[in-house]
Coordinates of C-alpha atoms in Angstrom, one line a residue:
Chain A
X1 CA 64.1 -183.9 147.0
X2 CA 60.8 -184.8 148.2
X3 CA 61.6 -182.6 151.5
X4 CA 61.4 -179.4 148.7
X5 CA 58.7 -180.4 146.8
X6 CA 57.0 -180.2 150.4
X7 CA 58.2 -177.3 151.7
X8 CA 58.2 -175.4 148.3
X9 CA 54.0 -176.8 147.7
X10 CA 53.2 -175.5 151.5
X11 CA 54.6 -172.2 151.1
X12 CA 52.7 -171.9 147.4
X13 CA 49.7 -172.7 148.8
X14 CA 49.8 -170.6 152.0
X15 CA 51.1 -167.7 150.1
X16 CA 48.5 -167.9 147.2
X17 CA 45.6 -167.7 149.6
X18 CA 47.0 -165.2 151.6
X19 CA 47.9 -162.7 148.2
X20 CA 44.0 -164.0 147.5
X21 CA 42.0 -163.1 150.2
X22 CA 44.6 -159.6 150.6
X23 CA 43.4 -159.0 147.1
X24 CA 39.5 -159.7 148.2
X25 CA 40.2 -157.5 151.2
X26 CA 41.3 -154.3 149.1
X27 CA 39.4 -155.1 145.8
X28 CA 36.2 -153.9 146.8
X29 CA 37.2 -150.1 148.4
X30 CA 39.6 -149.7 145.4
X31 CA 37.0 -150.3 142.7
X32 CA 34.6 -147.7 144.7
X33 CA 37.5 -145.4 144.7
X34 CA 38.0 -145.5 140.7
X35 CA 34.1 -146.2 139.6
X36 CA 33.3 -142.4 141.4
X37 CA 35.5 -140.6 139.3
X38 CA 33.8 -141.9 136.1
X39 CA 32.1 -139.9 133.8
X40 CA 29.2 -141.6 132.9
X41 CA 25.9 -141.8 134.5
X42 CA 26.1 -145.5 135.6
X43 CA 28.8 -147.6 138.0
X44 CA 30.8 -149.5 135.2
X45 CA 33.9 -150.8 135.7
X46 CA 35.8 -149.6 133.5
X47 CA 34.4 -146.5 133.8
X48 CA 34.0 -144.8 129.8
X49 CA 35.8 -142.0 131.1
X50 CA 37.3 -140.0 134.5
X51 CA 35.8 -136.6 135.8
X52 CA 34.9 -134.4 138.7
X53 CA 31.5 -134.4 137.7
X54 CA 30.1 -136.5 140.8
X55 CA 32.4 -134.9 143.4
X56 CA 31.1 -131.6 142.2
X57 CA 27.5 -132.9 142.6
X58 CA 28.2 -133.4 146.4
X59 CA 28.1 -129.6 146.7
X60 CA 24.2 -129.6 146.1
X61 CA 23.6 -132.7 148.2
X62 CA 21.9 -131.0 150.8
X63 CA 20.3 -134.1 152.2
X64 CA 23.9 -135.8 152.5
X65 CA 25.4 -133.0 153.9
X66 CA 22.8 -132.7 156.4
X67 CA 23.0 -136.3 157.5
X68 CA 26.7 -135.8 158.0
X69 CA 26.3 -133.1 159.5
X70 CA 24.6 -135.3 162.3
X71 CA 26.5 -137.9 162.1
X72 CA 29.4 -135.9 162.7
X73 CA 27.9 -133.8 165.9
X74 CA 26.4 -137.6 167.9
X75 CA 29.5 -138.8 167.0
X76 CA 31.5 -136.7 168.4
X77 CA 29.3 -136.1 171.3
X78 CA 29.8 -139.5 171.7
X79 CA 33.1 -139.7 171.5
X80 CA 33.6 -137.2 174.4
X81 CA 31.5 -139.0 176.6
X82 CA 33.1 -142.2 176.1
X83 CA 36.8 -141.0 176.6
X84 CA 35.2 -139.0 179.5
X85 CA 33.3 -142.4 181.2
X86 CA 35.6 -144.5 179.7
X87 CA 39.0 -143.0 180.7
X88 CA 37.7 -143.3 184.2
X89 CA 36.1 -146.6 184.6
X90 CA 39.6 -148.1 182.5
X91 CA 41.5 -146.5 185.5
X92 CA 38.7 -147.9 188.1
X93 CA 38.9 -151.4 186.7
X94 CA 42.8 -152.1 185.7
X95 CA 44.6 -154.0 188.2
X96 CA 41.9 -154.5 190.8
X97 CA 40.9 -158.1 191.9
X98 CA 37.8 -156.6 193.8
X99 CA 34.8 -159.1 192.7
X100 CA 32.8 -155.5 191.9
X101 CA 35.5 -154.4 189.7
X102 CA 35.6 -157.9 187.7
X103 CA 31.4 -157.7 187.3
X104 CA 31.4 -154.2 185.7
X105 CA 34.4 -155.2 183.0
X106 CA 32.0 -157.8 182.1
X107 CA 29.0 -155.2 182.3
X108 CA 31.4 -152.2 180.1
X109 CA 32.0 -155.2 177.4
X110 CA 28.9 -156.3 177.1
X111 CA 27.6 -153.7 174.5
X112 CA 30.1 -155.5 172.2
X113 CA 28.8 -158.9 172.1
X114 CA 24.8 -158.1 172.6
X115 CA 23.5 -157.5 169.0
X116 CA 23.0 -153.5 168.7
X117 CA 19.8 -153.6 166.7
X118 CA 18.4 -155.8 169.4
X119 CA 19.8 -153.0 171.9
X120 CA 18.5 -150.0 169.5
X121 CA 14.9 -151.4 170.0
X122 CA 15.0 -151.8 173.5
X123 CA 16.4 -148.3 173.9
X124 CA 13.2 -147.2 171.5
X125 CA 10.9 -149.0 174.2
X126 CA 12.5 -147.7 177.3
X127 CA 13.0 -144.4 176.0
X128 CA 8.9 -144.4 175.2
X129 CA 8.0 -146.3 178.5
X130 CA 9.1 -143.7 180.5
X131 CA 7.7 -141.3 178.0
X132 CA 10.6 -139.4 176.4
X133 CA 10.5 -139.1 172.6
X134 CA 13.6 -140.2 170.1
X135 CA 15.7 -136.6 170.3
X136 CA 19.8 -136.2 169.7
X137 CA 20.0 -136.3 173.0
X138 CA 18.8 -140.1 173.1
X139 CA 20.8 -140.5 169.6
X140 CA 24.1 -139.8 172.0
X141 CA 23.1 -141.4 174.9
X142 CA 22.7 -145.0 172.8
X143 CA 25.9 -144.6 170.6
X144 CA 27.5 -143.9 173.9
X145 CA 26.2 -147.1 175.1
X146 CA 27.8 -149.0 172.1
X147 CA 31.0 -146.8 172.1
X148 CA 32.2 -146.8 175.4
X149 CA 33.7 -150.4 175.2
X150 CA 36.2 -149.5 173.0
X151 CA 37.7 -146.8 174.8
X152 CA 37.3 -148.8 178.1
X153 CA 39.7 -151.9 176.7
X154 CA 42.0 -149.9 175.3
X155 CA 42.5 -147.6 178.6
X156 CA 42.9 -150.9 180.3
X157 CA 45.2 -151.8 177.7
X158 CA 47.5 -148.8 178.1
X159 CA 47.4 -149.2 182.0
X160 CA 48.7 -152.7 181.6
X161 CA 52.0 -152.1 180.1
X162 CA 52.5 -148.8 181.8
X163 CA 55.5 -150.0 183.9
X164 CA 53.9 -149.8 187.8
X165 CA 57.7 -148.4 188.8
X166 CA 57.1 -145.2 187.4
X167 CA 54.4 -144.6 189.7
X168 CA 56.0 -145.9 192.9
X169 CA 59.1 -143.6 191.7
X170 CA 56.6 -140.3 191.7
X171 CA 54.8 -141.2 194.7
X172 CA 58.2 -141.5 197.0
X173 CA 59.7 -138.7 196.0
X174 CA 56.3 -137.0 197.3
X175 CA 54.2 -136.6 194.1
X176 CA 50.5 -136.3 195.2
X177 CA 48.1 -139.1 193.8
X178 CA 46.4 -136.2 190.9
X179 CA 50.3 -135.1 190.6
X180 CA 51.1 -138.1 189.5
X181 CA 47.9 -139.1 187.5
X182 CA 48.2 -135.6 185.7
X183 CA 52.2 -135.8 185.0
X184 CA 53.0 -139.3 184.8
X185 CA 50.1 -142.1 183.9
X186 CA 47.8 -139.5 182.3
X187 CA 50.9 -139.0 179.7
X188 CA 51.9 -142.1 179.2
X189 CA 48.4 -144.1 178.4
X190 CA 47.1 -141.0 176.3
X191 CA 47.9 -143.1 173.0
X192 CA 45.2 -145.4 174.4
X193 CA 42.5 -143.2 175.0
X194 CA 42.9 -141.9 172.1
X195 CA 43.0 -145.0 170.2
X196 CA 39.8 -146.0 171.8
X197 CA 38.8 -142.4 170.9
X198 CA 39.2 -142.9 167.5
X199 CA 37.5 -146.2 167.5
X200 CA 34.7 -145.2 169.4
X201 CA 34.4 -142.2 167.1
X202 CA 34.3 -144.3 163.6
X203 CA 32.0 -146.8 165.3
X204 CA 29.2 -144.2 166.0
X205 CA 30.1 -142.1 162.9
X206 CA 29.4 -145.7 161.2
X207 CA 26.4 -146.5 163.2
X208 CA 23.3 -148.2 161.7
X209 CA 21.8 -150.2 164.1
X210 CA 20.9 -148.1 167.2
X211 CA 20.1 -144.7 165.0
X212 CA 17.2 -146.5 163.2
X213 CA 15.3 -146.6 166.1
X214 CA 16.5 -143.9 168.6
X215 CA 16.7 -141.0 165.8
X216 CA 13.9 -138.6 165.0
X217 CA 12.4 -136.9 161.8
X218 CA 14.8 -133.8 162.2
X219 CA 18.0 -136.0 162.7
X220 CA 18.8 -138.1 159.6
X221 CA 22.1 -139.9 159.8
X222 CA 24.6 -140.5 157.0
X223 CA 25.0 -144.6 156.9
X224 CA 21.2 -144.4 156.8
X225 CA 20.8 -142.1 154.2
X226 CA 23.0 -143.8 152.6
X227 CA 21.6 -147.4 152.8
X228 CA 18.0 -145.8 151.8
X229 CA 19.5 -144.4 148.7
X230 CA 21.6 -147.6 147.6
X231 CA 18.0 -149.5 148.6
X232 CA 16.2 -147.7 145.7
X233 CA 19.0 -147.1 143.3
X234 CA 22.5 -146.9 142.1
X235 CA 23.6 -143.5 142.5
X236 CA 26.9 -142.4 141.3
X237 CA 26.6 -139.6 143.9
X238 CA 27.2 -142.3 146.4
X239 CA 30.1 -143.4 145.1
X240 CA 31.5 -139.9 145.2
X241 CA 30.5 -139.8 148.7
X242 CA 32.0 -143.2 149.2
X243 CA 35.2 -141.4 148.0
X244 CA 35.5 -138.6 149.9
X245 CA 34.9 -140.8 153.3
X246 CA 37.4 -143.5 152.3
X247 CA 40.0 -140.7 151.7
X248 CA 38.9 -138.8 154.8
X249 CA 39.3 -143.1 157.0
X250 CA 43.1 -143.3 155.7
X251 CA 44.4 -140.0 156.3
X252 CA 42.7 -140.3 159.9
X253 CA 44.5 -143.6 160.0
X254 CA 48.0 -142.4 159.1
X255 CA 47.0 -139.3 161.3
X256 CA 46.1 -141.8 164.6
X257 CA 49.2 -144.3 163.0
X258 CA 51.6 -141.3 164.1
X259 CA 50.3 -140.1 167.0
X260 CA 49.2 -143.5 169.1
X261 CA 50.6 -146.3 167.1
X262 CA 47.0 -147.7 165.5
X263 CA 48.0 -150.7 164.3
X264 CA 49.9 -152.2 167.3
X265 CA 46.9 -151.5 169.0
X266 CA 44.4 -153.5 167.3
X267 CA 46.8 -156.4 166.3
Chain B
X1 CA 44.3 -150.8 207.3
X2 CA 45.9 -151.4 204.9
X3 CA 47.8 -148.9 202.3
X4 CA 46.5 -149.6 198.5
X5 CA 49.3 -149.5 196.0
X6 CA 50.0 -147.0 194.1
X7 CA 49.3 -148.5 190.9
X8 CA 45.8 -149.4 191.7
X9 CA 43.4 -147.0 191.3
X10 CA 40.0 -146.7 192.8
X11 CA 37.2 -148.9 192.0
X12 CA 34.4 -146.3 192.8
X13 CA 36.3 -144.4 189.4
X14 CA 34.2 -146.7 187.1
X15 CA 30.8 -146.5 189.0
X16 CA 29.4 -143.4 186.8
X17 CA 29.8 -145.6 183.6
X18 CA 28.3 -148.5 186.1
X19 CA 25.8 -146.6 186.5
X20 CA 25.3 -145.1 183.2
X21 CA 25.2 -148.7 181.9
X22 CA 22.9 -149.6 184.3
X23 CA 20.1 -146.8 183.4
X24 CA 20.5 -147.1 179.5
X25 CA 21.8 -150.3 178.9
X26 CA 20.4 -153.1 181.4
X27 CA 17.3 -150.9 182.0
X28 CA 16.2 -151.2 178.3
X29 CA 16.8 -154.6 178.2
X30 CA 14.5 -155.2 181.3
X31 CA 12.0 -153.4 179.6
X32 CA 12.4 -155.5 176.8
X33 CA 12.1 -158.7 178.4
X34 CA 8.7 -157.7 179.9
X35 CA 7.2 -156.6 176.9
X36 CA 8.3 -160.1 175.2
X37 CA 5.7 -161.5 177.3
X38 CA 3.3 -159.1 176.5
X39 CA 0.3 -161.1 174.4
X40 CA -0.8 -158.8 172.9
X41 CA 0.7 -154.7 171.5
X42 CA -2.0 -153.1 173.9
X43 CA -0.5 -154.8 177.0
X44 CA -4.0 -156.4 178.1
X45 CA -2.3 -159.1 179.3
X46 CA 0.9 -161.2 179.9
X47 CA 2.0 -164.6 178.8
X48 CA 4.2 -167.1 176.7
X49 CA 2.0 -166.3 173.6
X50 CA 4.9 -164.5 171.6
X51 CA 7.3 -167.0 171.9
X52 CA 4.8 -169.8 171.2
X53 CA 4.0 -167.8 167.9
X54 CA 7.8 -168.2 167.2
X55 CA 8.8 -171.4 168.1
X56 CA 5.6 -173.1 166.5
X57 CA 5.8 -171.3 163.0
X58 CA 8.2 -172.6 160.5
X59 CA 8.6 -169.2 158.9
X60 CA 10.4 -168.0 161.9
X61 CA 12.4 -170.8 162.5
X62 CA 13.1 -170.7 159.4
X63 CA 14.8 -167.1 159.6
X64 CA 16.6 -168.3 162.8
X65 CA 18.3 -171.7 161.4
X66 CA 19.5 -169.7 158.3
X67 CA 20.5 -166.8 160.2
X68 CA 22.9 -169.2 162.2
X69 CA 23.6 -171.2 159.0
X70 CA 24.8 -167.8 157.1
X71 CA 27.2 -167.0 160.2
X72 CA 28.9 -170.7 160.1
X73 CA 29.7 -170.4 156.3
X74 CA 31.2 -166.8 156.9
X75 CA 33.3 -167.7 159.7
X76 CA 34.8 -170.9 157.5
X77 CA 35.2 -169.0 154.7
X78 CA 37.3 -166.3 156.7
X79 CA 39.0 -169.1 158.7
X80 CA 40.3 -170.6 155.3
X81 CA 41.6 -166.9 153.6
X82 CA 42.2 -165.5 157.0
X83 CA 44.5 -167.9 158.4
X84 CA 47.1 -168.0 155.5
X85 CA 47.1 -163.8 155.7
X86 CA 47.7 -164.2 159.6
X87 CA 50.6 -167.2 159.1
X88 CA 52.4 -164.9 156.2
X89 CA 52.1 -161.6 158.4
X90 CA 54.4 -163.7 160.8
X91 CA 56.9 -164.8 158.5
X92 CA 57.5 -161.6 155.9
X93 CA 59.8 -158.8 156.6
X94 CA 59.0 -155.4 158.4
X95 CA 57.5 -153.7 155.2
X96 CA 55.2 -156.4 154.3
X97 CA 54.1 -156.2 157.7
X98 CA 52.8 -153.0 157.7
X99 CA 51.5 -153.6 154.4
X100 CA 49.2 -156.5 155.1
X101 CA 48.4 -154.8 158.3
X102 CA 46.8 -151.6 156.4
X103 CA 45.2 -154.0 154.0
X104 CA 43.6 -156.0 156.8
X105 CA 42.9 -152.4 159.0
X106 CA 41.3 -150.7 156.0
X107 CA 37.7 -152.7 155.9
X108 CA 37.7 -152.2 159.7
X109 CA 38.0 -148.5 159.5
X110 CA 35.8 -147.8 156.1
X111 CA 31.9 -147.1 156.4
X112 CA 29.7 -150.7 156.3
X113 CA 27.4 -148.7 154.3
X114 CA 30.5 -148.1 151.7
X115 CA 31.8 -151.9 151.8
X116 CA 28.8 -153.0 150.9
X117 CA 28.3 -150.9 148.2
X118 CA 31.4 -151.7 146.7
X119 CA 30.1 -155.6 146.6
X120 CA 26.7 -154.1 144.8
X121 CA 29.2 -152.3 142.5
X122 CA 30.9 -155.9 141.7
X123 CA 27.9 -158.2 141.9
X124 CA 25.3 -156.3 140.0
X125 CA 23.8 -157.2 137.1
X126 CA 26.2 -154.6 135.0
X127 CA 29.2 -155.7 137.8
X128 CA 32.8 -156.3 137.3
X129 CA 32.4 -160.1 137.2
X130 CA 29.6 -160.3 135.5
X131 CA 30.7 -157.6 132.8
X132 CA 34.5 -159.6 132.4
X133 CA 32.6 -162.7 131.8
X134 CA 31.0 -161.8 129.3
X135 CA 33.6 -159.7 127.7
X136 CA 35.7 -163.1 127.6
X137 CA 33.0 -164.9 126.1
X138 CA 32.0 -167.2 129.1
X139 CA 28.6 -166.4 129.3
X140 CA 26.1 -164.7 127.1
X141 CA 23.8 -163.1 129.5
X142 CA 24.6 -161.1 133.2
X143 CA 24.4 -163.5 136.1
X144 CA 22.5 -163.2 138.8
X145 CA 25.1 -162.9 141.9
X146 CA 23.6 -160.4 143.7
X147 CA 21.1 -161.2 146.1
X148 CA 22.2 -164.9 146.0
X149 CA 23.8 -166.7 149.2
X150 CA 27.5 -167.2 147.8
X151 CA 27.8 -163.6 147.6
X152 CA 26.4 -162.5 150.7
X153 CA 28.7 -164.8 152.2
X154 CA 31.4 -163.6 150.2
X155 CA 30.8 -159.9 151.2
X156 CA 30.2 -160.6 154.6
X157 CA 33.9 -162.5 154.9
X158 CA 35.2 -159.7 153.7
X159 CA 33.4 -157.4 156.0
X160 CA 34.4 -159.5 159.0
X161 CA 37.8 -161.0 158.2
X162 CA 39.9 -158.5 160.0
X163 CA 38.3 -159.9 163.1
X164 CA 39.3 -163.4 162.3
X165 CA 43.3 -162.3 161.2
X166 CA 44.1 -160.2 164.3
X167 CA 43.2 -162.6 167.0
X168 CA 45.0 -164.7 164.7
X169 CA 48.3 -162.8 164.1
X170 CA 47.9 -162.5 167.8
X171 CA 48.3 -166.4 168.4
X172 CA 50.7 -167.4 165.9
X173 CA 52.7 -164.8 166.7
X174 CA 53.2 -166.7 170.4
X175 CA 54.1 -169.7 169.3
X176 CA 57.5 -170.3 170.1
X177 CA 59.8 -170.7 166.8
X178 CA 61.7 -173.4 168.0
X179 CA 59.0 -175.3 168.1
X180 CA 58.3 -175.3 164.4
X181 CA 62.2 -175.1 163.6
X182 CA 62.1 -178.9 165.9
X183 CA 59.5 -180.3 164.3
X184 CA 61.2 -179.4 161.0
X185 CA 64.9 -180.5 162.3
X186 CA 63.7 -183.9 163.3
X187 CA 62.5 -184.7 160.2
X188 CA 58.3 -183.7 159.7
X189 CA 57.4 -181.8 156.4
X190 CA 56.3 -178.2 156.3
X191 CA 52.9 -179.7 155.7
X192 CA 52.9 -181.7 158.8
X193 CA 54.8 -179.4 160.8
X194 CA 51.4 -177.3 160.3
X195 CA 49.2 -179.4 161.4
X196 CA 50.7 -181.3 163.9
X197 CA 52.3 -177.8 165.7
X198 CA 51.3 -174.5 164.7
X199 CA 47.8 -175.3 163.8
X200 CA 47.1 -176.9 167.5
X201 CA 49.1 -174.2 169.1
X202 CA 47.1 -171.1 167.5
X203 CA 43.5 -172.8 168.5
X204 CA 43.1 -169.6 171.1
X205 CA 43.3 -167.3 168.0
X206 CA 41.1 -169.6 165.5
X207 CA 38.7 -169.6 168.6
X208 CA 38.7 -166.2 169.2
X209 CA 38.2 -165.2 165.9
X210 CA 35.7 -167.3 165.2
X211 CA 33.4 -165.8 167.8
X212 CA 33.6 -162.3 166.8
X213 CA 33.3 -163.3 163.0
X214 CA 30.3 -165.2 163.4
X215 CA 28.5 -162.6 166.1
X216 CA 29.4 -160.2 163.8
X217 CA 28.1 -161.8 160.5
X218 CA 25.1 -163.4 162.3
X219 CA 24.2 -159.4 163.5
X220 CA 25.3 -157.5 160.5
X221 CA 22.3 -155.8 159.3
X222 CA 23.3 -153.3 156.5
X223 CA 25.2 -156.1 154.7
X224 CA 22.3 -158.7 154.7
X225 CA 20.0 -156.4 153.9
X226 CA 21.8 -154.8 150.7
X227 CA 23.8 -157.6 149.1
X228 CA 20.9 -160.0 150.4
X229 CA 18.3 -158.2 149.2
X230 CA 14.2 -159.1 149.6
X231 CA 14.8 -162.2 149.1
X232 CA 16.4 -163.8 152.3
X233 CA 15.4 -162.7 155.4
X234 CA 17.8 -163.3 158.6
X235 CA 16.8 -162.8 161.8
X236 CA 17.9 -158.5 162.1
X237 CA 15.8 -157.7 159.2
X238 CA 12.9 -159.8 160.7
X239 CA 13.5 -157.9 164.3
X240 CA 13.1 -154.4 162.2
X241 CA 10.3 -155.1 160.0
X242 CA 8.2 -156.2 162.9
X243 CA 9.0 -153.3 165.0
X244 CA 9.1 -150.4 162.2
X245 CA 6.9 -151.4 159.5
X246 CA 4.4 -154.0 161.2
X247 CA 4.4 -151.9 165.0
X248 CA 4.3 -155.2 166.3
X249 CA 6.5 -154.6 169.3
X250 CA 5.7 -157.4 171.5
X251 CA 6.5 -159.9 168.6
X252 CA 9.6 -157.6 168.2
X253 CA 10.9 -158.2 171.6
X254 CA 10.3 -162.1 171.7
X255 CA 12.4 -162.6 168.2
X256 CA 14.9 -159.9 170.0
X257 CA 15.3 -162.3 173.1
X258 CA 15.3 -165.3 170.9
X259 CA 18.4 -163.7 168.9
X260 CA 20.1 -162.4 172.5
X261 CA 19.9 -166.1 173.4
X262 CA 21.1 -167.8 170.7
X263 CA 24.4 -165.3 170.4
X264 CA 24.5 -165.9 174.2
X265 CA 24.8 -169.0 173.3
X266 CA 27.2 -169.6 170.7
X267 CA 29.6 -167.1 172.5
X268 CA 29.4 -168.9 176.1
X269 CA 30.3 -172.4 173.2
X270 CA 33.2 -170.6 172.0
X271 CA 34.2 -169.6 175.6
X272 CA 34.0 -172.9 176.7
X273 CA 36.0 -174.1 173.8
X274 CA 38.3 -171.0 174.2
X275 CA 39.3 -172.0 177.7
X276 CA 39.8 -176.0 176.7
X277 CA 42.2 -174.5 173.9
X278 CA 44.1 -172.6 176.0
X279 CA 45.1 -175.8 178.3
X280 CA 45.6 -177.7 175.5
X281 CA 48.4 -174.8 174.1
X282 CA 49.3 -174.5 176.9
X283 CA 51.0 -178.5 177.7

């Protein structure tokens, strides 16, 4: 009897936290998601009434669409170069117990743990010490810098379940080293890289920290806009916005979910 | 000589991103290190004089102690909701899994900029809680929540508690069933069967996600800034406002180092305790 009472009190508790902090996880995107289709001029929840009216108004928000705009080309600028230095230094690294190849993992990760405003201001003075001014192409050269990592781990990640037999299969039955890269590894860690990819891509598309400093008058980026707006007022327009890019996260999600497996990955 | 596996590839493959690194990543930081010691913005001369100005002002210390403060109460608070969500992932049925796996996912993959947002949206002065409080007759006047410690720390934990559940789903998820199931058998309650056995044998994953919680609370700028407002100052917000608005760049790149050391620091800790966990799982 006393043996229930404890197992039945153990599982309340556990469970009632857990159905908690779910419910603290998903409250605050859902209530975003509802308070932009009100009708009203102000974010009340409930809203008075459901329209359009604020999704339509995104069509004259130059300034946003500019700033995604940008934030769209660095990111994926430096997306590609991430998969491109990435892909490569994952393969250079995996499986190697060289003392060289155990110093750069620790030098590719590193971007992770260092704050990145810290690193954004650093950039800013070495970028001015040697006398070149904030462009796009020193925008995509620090998100690079802060992306890379992602795709790195998860190429390493891919490597290290692809089954090593494979490759000694391909390689006796006379498969050329880029034979076998191309047909068989290549293939087979894909999933990863793109994973990575996709990481690597929302990290820089969501990017605060390194654009305040390395972006110029000409190149304003979306989060920022963004957090200068919210900084003055509470726009509704924002909350549309805020719309559009949640839907636009989950359908990339279930897009990536299919194709590479997301969720294993991360978990 | 010998013949390298064919599994391995070569090492020179990751010198361009070596290299890359090394131009835009350690370079940068050199170049902030010397200018730390920079007395004063012109560059006249070199000495300890920033980091004097730091470490004897109470202001900045100030900044620094709550800074750390603010990423100690985030990481409890997502230890304490995070853990249940990681020990229920392990135990519910394939749908639930994928469930609570999108739930936890979906702050991890949706704009900071929109997270945080959605906490002004429910904190505000005309929020959610304050407007079904006083619907219900609790109180009689909005209260201030925004802006206010318990709700920074509240939006922060929710900002960073996927990267406290998947190290942890990662750890339970080890632990070997029988274990419990013994433990259970020979006669301990559910309540001590979690302390005394799957609470010990996750520490890895409570460690793990502890580090990348509090680095990430202690650094996230966008979230302090908005749901902390003018009010509190953490050490980010300092870094930026004496860099962009004050042009102070020397006094910039001494708080900077400061702030690389002390995360330094508290992830070599969480190392340190990381790799005394994983002998003690291990036994």
């Amino acid at each position: 009897m006393r043996r229930d009472w404890e197992t039945f009190s153990f599982h309340l508790v556990i469970g009632l936290i857990a159905v908690l902090a779910l419910i603290l996880l998903v409250a605050p995107t859902a209530i975003v998601l509802i308070v932009s289709f009100t009708s009203g001029f102000s974010l009340r929840f409930p809203p008075p009434g459901y329209s359009l009216r604020w999704y339509a108004a995104l069509w004259d928000a130059w300034q946003l669409q500019f700033a995604a705009m940008n934030s769209l080309k660095v990111a994926a600028w430096a997306t590609g170069l991430s998969i491109l230095f990435g892909t490569a230094a994952g393969l250079g690294i995996s499986r190697s117990s060289r003392l060289s190849a155990k110093l750069m993992d620790g030098l590719f990760m590193s971007p992770l743990i260092l704050p990145a405003l810290a690193f954004g201001l650093s950039s800013l003075m070495f970028f001015s010490a040697l006398g070149l001014p904030v462009s796009p192409f020193t925008l995509i050269i620090g998100h690079t810098v802060v992306c890379v990592p992602y795709v790195v781990r998860n190429t390493v990640a891919a490597l290290s379940q692809l089954d090593p037999t494979l490759l000694e299969c391909s390689s006796s039955l006379g498969a050329g080293k880029v034979y076998t890269f191309r047909r068989i590894t290549l293939p087979l860690i894909r999933p990863g890289i793109l994973a990575g990819g996709f990481i690597a891509f929302m990290s820089s598309f969501d990017n605060v920290p390194v654009s305040l400093f390395l972006r110029d008058a000409a190149t304003d980026m979306l989060p920022i806009r963004m957090w200068q707006d919210l900084e003055g007022k509470l726009d509704v327009t924002i909350a549309a916005l805020s719309g559009v890019l949640i839907v636009f996260t989950v359908a990339l999600i279930m897009v990536m979910e299919r194709f590479t497996g997301l969720s294993r990955r991360l978990a | 000589m010998a013949t390298t596996a064919p599994t391995a590839y070569d090492v020179k493959l990751a010198f361009p991103l070596g290299a890359f690194l090394a131009v835009f990543f350690l370079a940068p930081l050199a170049v902030l290190l010397v200018l730390s010691f920079q007395v004063d913005p012109k560059g006249t001369a070199y000495g300890l004089n920033q980091y004097g100005q730091f470490l004897g002002d109470a202001f900045s210390l100030g900044v620094l102690g709550n800074t750390l403060l603010l990423g100690l109460k985030v990481t409890a608070l997502c230890l304490l909701m995070g853990y249940p969500v990681a020990y229920a992932y392990t135990r519910v049925g394939p749908r639930l899994k994928s469930l609570i796996i999108l739930i936890v996912l979906m702050p991890l993959l949706t704009s900071v900029v929109v997270r945080t947002f959605a906490w002004i949206v429910i904190l505000g002065r005309q929020g959610i809680v304050n407007s079904a409080l006083m619907s219900m007759g609790i109180i009689s006047t909005p209260l201030r929540l925004i802006y206010t410690d318990l709700g920074l720390v509240v939006a922060l934990a929710q900002v960073q508690m996927p990267l406290m559940v998947l190290p942890l789903i990662t750890a339970i998820g080890r632990i070997d069933p029988n274990l419990t199931d013994a433990s259970l058998s020979l006669g301990s309650g559910a309540w001590r069967t979690f302390l005394r056995v799957t609470l010990p044998l996750s520490l890895p994953g409570i460690i793990a996600g502890s580090m990348l919680t509090y680095a990430a609370a202690i650094t996230a700028f966008i979230t302090q800034s908005l749901v902390g407002g003018g009010q509190m100052l953490f050490m980010p917000m300092y870094i930026y406002q004496q860099a962009s608005t004050l042009q102070n760049w020397p006094f910039a790149a001494a708080i900077s180092i400061i702030f690389l050391v002390a995360v330094l620091a508290v992830v070599m800790v969480f190392n340190l305790l990381g790799r005394l966990s994983r002998g003690y799982a291990s036994t």
